[in-house]
PDB file of C-alpha atoms in Angstrom:
ATOM      1  CA  MET A  90     111.275 148.367  45.947  1.00  0.00           C
ATOM      2  CA  PRO A  91     109.045 150.799  43.221  1.00  0.00           C
ATOM      3  CA  ASN A  92     107.568 153.687  44.969  1.00  0.00           C
ATOM      4  CA  GLY A  93     104.033 152.224  44.122  1.00  0.00           C
ATOM      5  CA  ILE A  94     102.026 149.559  44.543  1.00  0.00           C
ATOM      6  CA  MET A  95      99.512 148.762  42.015  1.00  0.00           C
ATOM      7  CA  PHE A  96      96.063 146.608  42.683  1.00  0.00           C
ATOM      8  CA  HIS A  97      93.418 145.600  40.791  1.00  0.00           C
ATOM      9  CA  HIS A  98      91.277 143.153  40.820  1.00  0.00           C
ATOM     10  CA  PHE A  99      91.115 140.686  43.434  1.00  0.00           C
ATOM     11  CA  HIS A 100      88.252 137.215  44.337  1.00  0.00           C
ATOM     12  CA  GLY A 101      86.377 136.051  47.157  1.00  0.00           C
ATOM     13  CA  GLU A 102      82.787 136.208  48.012  1.00  0.00           C
ATOM     14  CA  LYS A 103      80.688 137.513  45.595  1.00  0.00           C
ATOM     15  CA  PHE A 104      83.632 138.314  43.150  1.00  0.00           C
ATOM     16  CA  PRO A 105      84.417 135.343  41.093  1.00  0.00           C
ATOM     17  CA  LYS A 106      87.982 134.292  39.957  1.00  0.00           C
ATOM     18  CA  VAL A 107      89.622 136.199  37.337  1.00  0.00           C
ATOM     19  CA  GLN A 108      92.696 135.999  35.425  1.00  0.00           C
ATOM     20  CA  GLY A 109      95.662 138.725  37.619  1.00  0.00           C
ATOM     21  CA  SER A 110      93.072 138.281  40.655  1.00  0.00           C
ATOM     22  CA  ILE A 111      93.960 137.712  44.110  1.00  0.00           C
ATOM     23  CA  SER A 112      91.640 137.334  47.588  1.00  0.00           C
ATOM     24  CA  LYS A 113      92.759 138.375  50.957  1.00  0.00           C
ATOM     25  CA  ASN A 114      94.406 136.657  51.841  1.00  0.00           C
ATOM     26  CA  ASP A 115      96.916 137.123  49.269  1.00  0.00           C
ATOM     27  CA  PHE A 116      96.530 140.745  49.971  1.00  0.00           C
ATOM     28  CA  THR A 117      97.514 140.350  53.498  1.00  0.00           C
ATOM     29  CA  LYS A 118     100.747 138.368  52.621  1.00  0.00           C
ATOM     30  CA  ILE A 119     101.167 141.496  50.668  1.00  0.00           C
ATOM     31  CA  ILE A 120     100.996 144.060  53.815  1.00  0.00           C
ATOM     32  CA  ILE A 121     102.935 141.689  55.843  1.00  0.00           C
ATOM     33  CA  TYR A 122     105.164 141.402  53.271  1.00  0.00           C
ATOM     34  CA  LEU A 123     105.656 145.512  52.484  1.00  0.00           C
ATOM     35  CA  LYS A 124     105.510 146.456  56.376  1.00  0.00           C
ATOM     36  CA  LYS A 125     109.121 144.659  57.093  1.00  0.00           C
ATOM     37  CA  LYS A 126     111.414 146.342  55.896  1.00  0.00           C
ATOM     38  CA  ASN A 127     108.737 149.266  53.772  1.00  0.00           C
ATOM     39  CA  LYS A 128     107.099 152.274  55.450  1.00  0.00           C
ATOM     40  CA  ILE A 129     103.534 152.280  53.295  1.00  0.00           C
ATOM     41  CA  VAL A 130     102.574 156.177  53.452  1.00  0.00           C
ATOM     42  CA  THR A 131      99.490 158.295  52.589  1.00  0.00           C
ATOM     43  CA  PRO A 132      99.832 159.806  49.176  1.00  0.00           C
ATOM     44  CA  GLU A 133      99.539 163.145  50.948  1.00  0.00           C
ATOM     45  CA  GLU A 134     102.980 161.914  52.620  1.00  0.00           C
ATOM     46  CA  PHE A 135     104.584 160.294  49.429  1.00  0.00           C
ATOM     47  CA  LEU A 136     103.723 163.441  47.711  1.00  0.00           C
ATOM     48  CA  ASN A 137     105.301 165.716  49.731  1.00  0.00           C
ATOM     49  CA  LEU A 138     107.858 163.120  50.798  1.00  0.00           C
ATOM     50  CA  TYR A 139     108.811 163.498  46.917  1.00  0.00           C
ATOM     51  CA  GLN A 140     108.495 167.368  46.182  1.00  0.00           C
ATOM     52  CA  LYS A 141     111.585 167.861  48.975  1.00  0.00           C
ATOM     53  CA  LYS A 142     113.608 164.614  47.410  1.00  0.00           C
ATOM     54  CA  ASN A 143     112.743 163.068  51.266  1.00  0.00           C
ATOM     55  CA  LEU A 144     112.434 159.547  49.580  1.00  0.00           C
ATOM     56  CA  ILE A 145     115.059 156.913  51.005  1.00  0.00           C
ATOM     57  CA  GLY A 146     113.704 154.218  48.977  1.00  0.00           C
ATOM     58  CA  ASN A 147     111.742 151.827  51.488  1.00  0.00           C
ATOM     59  CA  GLU A 148     108.072 154.328  51.567  1.00  0.00           C
ATOM     60  CA  VAL A 149     105.990 152.610  49.120  1.00  0.00           C
ATOM     61  CA  CYS A 150     102.435 154.278  48.876  1.00  0.00           C
ATOM     62  CA  LEU A 151      99.286 151.053  47.330  1.00  0.00           C
ATOM     63  CA  THR A 152      97.382 152.622  44.532  1.00  0.00           C
ATOM     64  CA  PHE A 153      94.101 150.695  42.644  1.00  0.00           C
ATOM     65  CA  ASP A 154      93.050 151.796  39.707  1.00  0.00           C
ATOM     66  CA  ASP A 155      89.509 151.550  37.298  1.00  0.00           C
ATOM     67  CA  GLY A 156      87.015 151.671  39.678  1.00  0.00           C
ATOM     68  CA  ILE A 157      86.168 148.400  40.693  1.00  0.00           C
ATOM     69  CA  LYS A 158      83.777 146.649  42.551  1.00  0.00           C
ATOM     70  CA  SER A 159      85.825 144.810  43.990  1.00  0.00           C
ATOM     71  CA  GLN A 160      88.245 146.797  45.651  1.00  0.00           C
ATOM     72  CA  LYS A 161      85.802 148.571  47.609  1.00  0.00           C
ATOM     73  CA  ASP A 162      83.490 145.675  48.881  1.00  0.00           C
ATOM     74  CA  LEU A 163      86.409 143.497  49.470  1.00  0.00           C
ATOM     75  CA  ILE A 164      89.799 145.900  50.173  1.00  0.00           C
ATOM     76  CA  LEU A 165      88.289 148.950  51.622  1.00  0.00           C
ATOM     77  CA  PRO A 166      87.240 147.486  54.994  1.00  0.00           C
ATOM     78  CA  MET A 167      90.522 145.730  55.362  1.00  0.00           C
ATOM     79  CA  LEU A 168      92.638 149.286  54.392  1.00  0.00           C
ATOM     80  CA  GLU A 169      89.939 150.594  57.151  1.00  0.00           C
ATOM     81  CA  ARG A 170      91.393 148.247  59.593  1.00  0.00           C
ATOM     82  CA  LEU A 171      95.190 148.200  58.884  1.00  0.00           C
ATOM     83  CA  LYS A 172      94.451 152.062  59.100  1.00  0.00           C
ATOM     84  CA  ILE A 173      95.900 153.142  55.296  1.00  0.00           C
ATOM     85  CA  LYS A 174      95.655 155.707  53.582  1.00  0.00           C
ATOM     86  CA  ALA A 175      95.822 154.578  49.525  1.00  0.00           C
ATOM     87  CA  PHE A 176      94.889 156.328  46.489  1.00  0.00           C
ATOM     88  CA  PHE A 177      92.372 155.278  43.628  1.00  0.00           C
ATOM     89  CA  PHE A 178      92.653 156.499  40.380  1.00  0.00           C
ATOM     90  CA  ILE A 179      89.352 156.572  38.865  1.00  0.00           C
ATOM     91  CA  TYR A 180      88.745 157.024  35.014  1.00  0.00           C
ATOM     92  CA  THR A 181      85.229 159.620  34.848  1.00  0.00           C
ATOM     93  CA  SER A 182      82.874 158.114  32.339  1.00  0.00           C
ATOM     94  CA  LEU A 183      82.474 155.162  35.583  1.00  0.00           C
ATOM     95  CA  ILE A 184      81.294 158.905  37.285  1.00  0.00           C
ATOM     96  CA  LYS A 185      78.729 159.485  34.208  1.00  0.00           C
ATOM     97  CA  GLY A 186      77.461 155.471  34.120  1.00  0.00           C
ATOM     98  CA  LYS A 187      78.899 154.849  31.094  1.00  0.00           C
ATOM     99  CA  PRO A 188      82.109 151.648  32.085  1.00  0.00           C
ATOM    100  CA  ASP A 189      84.253 151.316  29.919  1.00  0.00           C
ATOM    101  CA  ASN A 190      83.768 148.237  28.013  1.00  0.00           C
ATOM    102  CA  LEU A 191      86.791 147.028  29.055  1.00  0.00           C
ATOM    103  CA  GLU A 192      86.214 145.687  32.338  1.00  0.00           C
ATOM    104  CA  TYR A 193      82.789 143.783  30.564  1.00  0.00           C
ATOM    105  CA  TYR A 194      85.808 142.348  27.996  1.00  0.00           C
ATOM    106  CA  ARG A 195      88.013 140.725  30.542  1.00  0.00           C
ATOM    107  CA  ASP A 196      85.020 139.236  32.658  1.00  0.00           C
ATOM    108  CA  PHE A 197      83.806 137.478  29.463  1.00  0.00           C
ATOM    109  CA  ARG A 198      87.252 136.188  28.789  1.00  0.00           C
ATOM    110  CA  CYS A 199      87.140 134.993  32.802  1.00  0.00           C
ATOM    111  CA  SER A 200      84.186 133.893  32.823  1.00  0.00           C
ATOM    112  CA  TYR A 201      82.937 132.563  29.787  1.00  0.00           C
ATOM    113  CA  TYR A 202      85.658 130.142  29.666  1.00  0.00           C
ATOM    114  CA  LYS A 203      87.610 127.198  30.998  1.00  0.00           C
ATOM    115  CA  ASN A 204      90.235 129.069  30.880  1.00  0.00           C
ATOM    116  CA  ILE A 205      91.776 132.241  29.033  1.00  0.00           C
ATOM    117  CA  LEU A 206      93.758 130.600  26.225  1.00  0.00           C
ATOM    118  CA  LEU A 207      90.879 129.002  25.508  1.00  0.00           C
ATOM    119  CA  PHE A 208      88.841 132.601  25.269  1.00  0.00           C
ATOM    120  CA  TYR A 209      92.122 133.477  23.289  1.00  0.00           C
ATOM    121  CA  LYS A 210      92.236 130.206  20.560  1.00  0.00           C
ATOM    122  CA  ASP A 211      88.103 131.442  20.288  1.00  0.00           C
ATOM    123  CA  PHE A 212      89.499 135.042  19.417  1.00  0.00           C
ATOM    124  CA  PHE A 213      91.843 134.536  16.426  1.00  0.00           C
ATOM    125  CA  GLN A 214      89.741 132.013  15.237  1.00  0.00           C
ATOM    126  CA  ASN A 215      87.068 134.454  14.787  1.00  0.00           C
ATOM    127  CA  LEU A 216      89.328 136.933  14.355  1.00  0.00           C
ATOM    128  CA  LYS A 217      89.844 134.912  11.042  1.00  0.00           C
ATOM    129  CA  ILE A 218      86.427 135.383   9.814  1.00  0.00           C
ATOM    130  CA  ILE A 219      85.622 138.538  10.243  1.00  0.00           C
ATOM    131  CA  PHE A 220      88.757 140.089   9.399  1.00  0.00           C
ATOM    132  CA  PRO A 221      91.014 137.724   7.722  1.00  0.00           C
ATOM    133  CA  PHE A 222      92.870 141.232   5.983  1.00  0.00           C
ATOM    134  CA  GLU A 223      93.785 141.689  10.121  1.00  0.00           C
ATOM    135  CA  ASN A 224      95.016 138.371  10.622  1.00  0.00           C
ATOM    136  CA  LYS A 225      97.458 138.599   8.222  1.00  0.00           C
ATOM    137  CA  LYS A 226      98.736 141.677   8.738  1.00  0.00           C
ATOM    138  CA  LEU A 227      99.020 140.139  12.798  1.00  0.00           C
ATOM    139  CA  GLU A 228     100.625 136.901  11.632  1.00  0.00           C
ATOM    140  CA  LYS A 229     103.130 139.483   9.142  1.00  0.00           C
ATOM    141  CA  ASN A 230     103.479 142.219  11.742  1.00  0.00           C
ATOM    142  CA  TYR A 231     103.674 140.748  15.348  1.00  0.00           C
ATOM    143  CA  ASP A 232     105.343 142.106  17.638  1.00  0.00           C
ATOM    144  CA  SER A 233     107.304 139.211  20.032  1.00  0.00           C
ATOM    145  CA  LYS A 234     108.921 142.097  22.207  1.00  0.00           C
ATOM    146  CA  TYR A 235     104.940 143.790  23.059  1.00  0.00           C
ATOM    147  CA  LEU A 236     104.581 144.641  26.471  1.00  0.00           C
ATOM    148  CA  ILE A 237     107.991 142.379  27.238  1.00  0.00           C
ATOM    149  CA  ASN A 238     108.421 144.704  30.530  1.00  0.00           C
ATOM    150  CA  TYR A 239     105.340 143.946  32.361  1.00  0.00           C
ATOM    151  CA  LYS A 240     106.687 140.624  33.139  1.00  0.00           C
ATOM    152  CA  PHE A 241     103.219 139.559  34.502  1.00  0.00           C
ATOM    153  CA  TYR A 242     101.569 139.057  31.515  1.00  0.00           C
ATOM    154  CA  THR A 243     102.076 135.881  29.329  1.00  0.00           C
ATOM    155  CA  LYS A 244     103.556 135.603  25.706  1.00  0.00           C
ATOM    156  CA  GLU A 245     100.098 135.062  24.304  1.00  0.00           C
ATOM    157  CA  ASP A 246      98.693 137.714  27.049  1.00  0.00           C
ATOM    158  CA  ARG A 247     100.779 139.956  25.076  1.00  0.00           C
ATOM    159  CA  LYS A 248      99.808 138.612  21.301  1.00  0.00           C
ATOM    160  CA  PHE A 249      96.442 139.413  22.036  1.00  0.00           C
ATOM    161  CA  ARG A 250      96.463 142.745  23.081  1.00  0.00           C
ATOM    162  CA  PHE A 251      99.010 143.421  20.060  1.00  0.00           C
ATOM    163  CA  CYS A 252      96.181 142.439  18.066  1.00  0.00           C
ATOM    164  CA  ARG A 253      94.130 144.382  20.077  1.00  0.00           C
ATOM    165  CA  ASP A 254      95.746 147.609  20.040  1.00  0.00           C
ATOM    166  CA  LYS A 255      97.883 147.739  16.746  1.00  0.00           C
ATOM    167  CA  ILE A 256      96.241 146.000  14.595  1.00  0.00           C
ATOM    168  CA  LEU A 257      92.083 145.972  15.005  1.00  0.00           C
ATOM    169  CA  ARG A 258      92.010 149.247  17.257  1.00  0.00           C
ATOM    170  CA  LYS A 259      89.359 150.048  18.848  1.00  0.00           C
ATOM    171  CA  LYS A 260      86.276 149.771  16.925  1.00  0.00           C
ATOM    172  CA  LYS A 261      87.275 146.398  15.361  1.00  0.00           C
ATOM    173  CA  TYR A 262      87.955 145.116  18.043  1.00  0.00           C
ATOM    174  CA  GLU A 263      84.513 145.578  19.717  1.00  0.00           C
ATOM    175  CA  PHE A 264      82.605 144.458  16.443  1.00  0.00           C
ATOM    176  CA  VAL A 265      84.397 141.292  17.334  1.00  0.00           C
ATOM    177  CA  LEU A 266      83.774 140.722  20.755  1.00  0.00           C
ATOM    178  CA  GLU A 267      80.512 142.152  20.727  1.00  0.00           C
ATOM    179  CA  LYS A 268      79.875 139.274  18.518  1.00  0.00           C
ATOM    180  CA  MET A 269      81.516 136.661  20.023  1.00  0.00           C
ATOM    181  CA  MET A 270      79.813 137.885  23.270  1.00  0.00           C
ATOM    182  CA  LYS A 271      76.460 138.050  21.619  1.00  0.00           C
ATOM    183  CA  ARG A 272      77.352 134.741  20.511  1.00  0.00           C
ATOM    184  CA  LYS A 273      77.506 133.120  24.283  1.00  0.00           C
ATOM    185  CA  GLY A 274      74.558 134.646  26.234  1.00  0.00           C
ATOM    186  CA  TYR A 275      77.037 137.302  27.951  1.00  0.00           C
ATOM    187  CA  LYS A 276      74.004 140.293  28.989  1.00  0.00           C
ATOM    188  CA  LYS A 277      76.213 143.822  29.651  1.00  0.00           C
ATOM    189  CA  LYS A 278      73.125 144.893  32.675  1.00  0.00           C
ATOM    190  CA  LEU A 279      73.397 141.915  34.752  1.00  0.00           C
ATOM    191  CA  ARG A 280      77.354 142.367  35.264  1.00  0.00           C
ATOM    192  CA  LYS A 281      77.884 145.673  35.712  1.00  0.00           C
ATOM    193  CA  LYS A 282      76.757 146.168  39.835  1.00  0.00           C
ATOM    194  CA  LEU A 283      79.489 143.440  39.855  1.00  0.00           C
ATOM    195  CA  LEU A 284      81.927 145.306  38.208  1.00  0.00           C
ATOM    196  CA  PHE A 285      82.177 148.795  38.769  1.00  0.00           C
ATOM    197  CA  MET A 286      81.778 150.891  41.697  1.00  0.00           C
ATOM    198  CA  THR A 287      79.219 153.138  42.063  1.00  0.00           C
ATOM    199  CA  PRO A 288      79.752 157.185  42.698  1.00  0.00           C
ATOM    200  CA  LYS A 289      77.982 156.193  46.515  1.00  0.00           C
ATOM    201  CA  ASP A 290      81.099 154.247  46.535  1.00  0.00           C
ATOM    202  CA  LEU A 291      83.204 156.799  45.433  1.00  0.00           C
ATOM    203  CA  ARG A 292      82.497 159.262  47.594  1.00  0.00           C
ATOM    204  CA  GLU A 293      82.408 156.946  50.377  1.00  0.00           C
ATOM    205  CA  ILE A 294      85.926 156.681  49.297  1.00  0.00           C
ATOM    206  CA  ASP A 295      86.644 159.495  49.749  1.00  0.00           C
ATOM    207  CA  LYS A 296      84.501 160.208  52.781  1.00  0.00           C
ATOM    208  CA  ARG A 297      87.291 157.721  54.479  1.00  0.00           C
ATOM    209  CA  GLY A 298      90.130 159.798  53.657  1.00  0.00           C
ATOM    210  CA  HIS A 299      91.457 157.928  50.212  1.00  0.00           C
ATOM    211  CA  THR A 300      92.534 160.046  47.929  1.00  0.00           C
ATOM    212  CA  ILE A 301      90.942 160.011  43.927  1.00  0.00           C
ATOM    213  CA  GLY A 302      92.995 160.707  40.888  1.00  0.00           C
ATOM    214  CA  LEU A 303      93.045 161.028  36.539  1.00  0.00           C
ATOM    215  CA  HIS A 304      92.418 157.642  35.565  1.00  0.00           C
ATOM    216  CA  SER A 305      91.505 159.863  32.372  1.00  0.00           C
ATOM    217  CA  HIS A 306      87.588 160.278  31.697  1.00  0.00           C
ATOM    218  CA  SER A 307      86.848 157.618  29.135  1.00  0.00           C
ATOM    219  CA  HIS A 308      89.843 154.616  29.583  1.00  0.00           C
ATOM    220  CA  PRO A 309      91.758 154.914  26.019  1.00  0.00           C
ATOM    221  CA  THR A 310      93.662 151.724  26.026  1.00  0.00           C
ATOM    222  CA  THR A 311      96.665 153.328  24.123  1.00  0.00           C
ATOM    223  CA  ILE A 312      95.738 157.159  25.506  1.00  0.00           C
ATOM    224  CA  HIS A 313      99.469 157.310  23.516  1.00  0.00           C
ATOM    225  CA  THR A 314      98.693 157.615  19.613  1.00  0.00           C
ATOM    226  CA  LEU A 315      95.712 160.213  20.193  1.00  0.00           C
ATOM    227  CA  SER A 316      96.533 163.360  19.353  1.00  0.00           C
ATOM    228  CA  TYR A 317      97.287 166.755  21.490  1.00  0.00           C
ATOM    229  CA  ASN A 318      94.210 167.937  20.990  1.00  0.00           C
ATOM    230  CA  SER A 319      92.601 164.856  21.491  1.00  0.00           C
ATOM    231  CA  GLN A 320      94.459 163.943  24.921  1.00  0.00           C
ATOM    232  CA  TYR A 321      93.827 167.679  26.660  1.00  0.00           C
ATOM    233  CA  LYS A 322      89.967 166.947  25.935  1.00  0.00           C
ATOM    234  CA  GLU A 323      90.332 163.139  27.989  1.00  0.00           C
ATOM    235  CA  TYR A 324      92.462 165.098  30.371  1.00  0.00           C
ATOM    236  CA  SER A 325      90.680 168.783  30.589  1.00  0.00           C
ATOM    237  CA  LYS A 326      87.478 166.308  30.382  1.00  0.00           C
ATOM    238  CA  SER A 327      88.583 163.943  33.637  1.00  0.00           C
ATOM    239  CA  LYS A 328      89.927 166.725  35.866  1.00  0.00           C
ATOM    240  CA  SER A 329      86.658 168.635  35.624  1.00  0.00           C
ATOM    241  CA  ILE A 330      84.132 165.662  36.236  1.00  0.00           C
ATOM    242  CA  LEU A 331      86.384 164.602  39.507  1.00  0.00           C
ATOM    243  CA  GLU A 332      86.842 168.019  40.924  1.00  0.00           C
ATOM    244  CA  LYS A 333      82.873 168.375  40.394  1.00  0.00           C
ATOM    245  CA  PHE A 334      81.611 165.544  41.939  1.00  0.00           C
ATOM    246  CA  LEU A 335      84.487 165.509  45.174  1.00  0.00           C
ATOM    247  CA  LYS A 336      84.407 169.315  45.946  1.00  0.00           C
ATOM    248  CA  LYS A 337      88.156 169.811  45.761  1.00  0.00           C
ATOM    249  CA  LYS A 338      91.270 170.183  43.438  1.00  0.00           C
ATOM    250  CA  VAL A 339      92.386 166.758  41.649  1.00  0.00           C
ATOM    251  CA  TRP A 340      96.595 166.621  42.092  1.00  0.00           C
ATOM    252  CA  SER A 341      96.896 162.702  41.113  1.00  0.00           C
ATOM    253  CA  MET A 342      96.653 160.433  37.934  1.00  0.00           C
ATOM    254  CA  SER A 343      97.359 156.902  36.394  1.00  0.00           C
ATOM    255  CA  HIS A 344      98.057 156.447  32.389  1.00  0.00           C
ATOM    256  CA  PRO A 345      95.844 154.178  32.145  1.00  0.00           C
ATOM    257  CA  CYS A 346      97.534 151.218  30.454  1.00  0.00           C
ATOM    258  CA  GLY A 347     100.574 152.193  31.940  1.00  0.00           C
ATOM    259  CA  ASN A 348     100.703 154.665  28.052  1.00  0.00           C
ATOM    260  CA  TYR A 349     102.030 157.914  27.760  1.00  0.00           C
ATOM    261  CA  ASN A 350     103.657 159.906  25.916  1.00  0.00           C
ATOM    262  CA  LYS A 351     105.678 163.746  25.667  1.00  0.00           C
ATOM    263  CA  ASN A 352     102.575 165.414  25.009  1.00  0.00           C
ATOM    264  CA  SER A 353     100.366 163.829  28.297  1.00  0.00           C
ATOM    265  CA  ILE A 354     103.055 164.441  30.474  1.00  0.00           C
ATOM    266  CA  LYS A 355     102.946 168.030  29.368  1.00  0.00           C
ATOM    267  CA  ILE A 356      99.127 167.643  28.970  1.00  0.00           C
ATOM    268  CA  LEU A 357      99.003 166.717  33.029  1.00  0.00           C
ATOM    269  CA  LYS A 358     101.536 169.494  34.482  1.00  0.00           C
ATOM    270  CA  LYS A 359      99.342 171.716  32.572  1.00  0.00           C
ATOM    271  CA  LYS A 360      96.523 170.767  34.694  1.00  0.00           C
ATOM    272  CA  GLY A 361      98.147 171.299  37.793  1.00  0.00           C
ATOM    273  CA  ILE A 362      98.682 167.313  38.317  1.00  0.00           C
ATOM    274  CA  LYS A 363     101.970 166.810  40.712  1.00  0.00           C
ATOM    275  CA  ILE A 364     101.843 162.858  40.443  1.00  0.00           C
ATOM    276  CA  GLY A 365     101.735 160.513  38.354  1.00  0.00           C
ATOM    277  CA  PHE A 366     101.910 156.293  38.201  1.00  0.00           C
ATOM    278  CA  ARG A 367     103.384 154.484  35.142  1.00  0.00           C
ATOM    279  CA  ALA A 368     101.980 150.661  35.131  1.00  0.00           C
ATOM    280  CA  ASP A 369     105.766 148.857  34.696  1.00  0.00           C
ATOM    281  CA  LEU A 370     109.347 148.807  36.503  1.00  0.00           C
ATOM    282  CA  SER A 371     111.212 150.137  33.769  1.00  0.00           C
ATOM    283  CA  GLU A 372     114.416 152.121  34.211  1.00  0.00           C
ATOM    284  CA  LYS A 373     114.557 153.596  30.803  1.00  0.00           C
ATOM    285  CA  ARG A 374     111.502 155.352  30.622  1.00  0.00           C
ATOM    286  CA  ILE A 375     112.459 159.285  31.717  1.00  0.00           C
ATOM    287  CA  LYS A 376     111.881 159.666  35.216  1.00  0.00           C
ATOM    288  CA  SER A 377     109.596 162.631  36.525  1.00  0.00           C
ATOM    289  CA  SER A 378     106.880 163.615  39.600  1.00  0.00           C
ATOM    290  CA  LEU A 379     104.320 162.015  36.100  1.00  0.00           C
ATOM    291  CA  GLU A 380     106.339 158.233  36.132  1.00  0.00           C
ATOM    292  CA  ILE A 381     106.761 157.151  39.142  1.00  0.00           C
ATOM    293  CA  ALA A 382     106.659 153.421  38.987  1.00  0.00           C
ATOM    294  CA  ARG A 383     104.445 150.517  40.300  1.00  0.00           C
ATOM    295  CA  GLU A 384     104.919 147.176  40.737  1.00  0.00           C
ATOM    296  CA  ASP A 385     101.703 145.188  39.895  1.00  0.00           C
ATOM    297  CA  HIS A 386     100.065 142.817  42.537  1.00  0.00           C
ATOM    298  CA  ALA A 387     100.415 139.645  40.678  1.00  0.00           C
ATOM    299  CA  ASP A 388     103.613 139.951  40.124  1.00  0.00           C
ATOM    300  CA  LEU A 389     104.667 141.421  43.667  1.00  0.00           C
ATOM    301  CA  LEU A 390     102.120 138.114  45.376  1.00  0.00           C
ATOM    302  CA  SER A 391     104.057 135.735  42.710  1.00  0.00           C
ATOM    303  CA  ARG A 392     107.669 137.012  44.413  1.00  0.00           C
ATOM    304  CA  LEU A 393     106.922 135.494  47.602  1.00  0.00           C
ATOM    305  CA  LYS A 394     105.393 132.708  46.782  1.00  0.00           C
TER     306      LYS A 394
END
C-alpha cells in the first residue's frame, strides 16, 4: 500500500459522472478497505512519522488535488463525520479567480460527448484539419509507453495526453479545444461554480483542520519542461499567495500532473516544503520526502471490485 491515496473527481447530486470520478458510496468502500489493514493518519502525523523515520508501512494519508468543487460539497462532510483530516492541494490562480482551463476541458469532453472515445475521435479529426503538420508529427513520433506507469489511463488516454503535452503544447492544444467548445456551445461562465472551489470553500477546509498545500500557481501540465527560473516563479508565487491567504506557513505539496524534475525538488526544498507527493506508484524514481507515492482513487476502487 502506498502512503498516499489521491482523489480528484466525485459524482452525485448536482455533480455529473465524469471520466475517473467516483461516488460517495465508492469513497465509503475505499475508507472501509483502508481501515481494515491500514491506519489513516492526519497530515501532521504523517509528516512527524516520516521525519522521525517511524513509518512502518501501513500508514496512509488522504490527498485531494486541484480545488474541485465536488470534493468540498460531497466529501468534506463525510470526512467530518469520519473524523479524518486530509491534504488538499490547490493551485493558486484559483484563489485569484482565474482557474486553469484544464478542468473546463475535462468537463467539456465528459459532459458534451456520450463517451470519451467519441471525444477523442472528434479531437483527432479536428487536429487533422487545424494542425495537419502536428498530426503527422504525432503519428510519426507517438511513444506508446508514454505515462505507462499511470495504470488508470487507457491507451487512448495516453495518446491524447502525449499529443497535448509533447506535440501541441499549451497554446495549440487550447486553440483546438476552444474551437471545439465554441462549436458545441460550451459556456465557461455557466460551469465555473459547479467545477471549482471558491476562496470561501478553502477557508472552510482550513478552518476544519485540514492541511492545504501547494500545487503550483497556474497548474502547468508539464512543469518539468520549464526552466529553473520559470519553475521557481511558479512555486514562489503559489507559496506567497497561499500563505497570505491562509495566514500560516505552507509545508506540503503535490506535483501537478505528477510531473517534476531535479530542479523542482531543489526549488521546493529551498522554499521550505517538507512533504511532496507524486501521482504514481513507480519504484524507479528517486525517493525523498518530496516524492511520496500515491495511488489514484479510481485505480484503487477497481481493485476492490
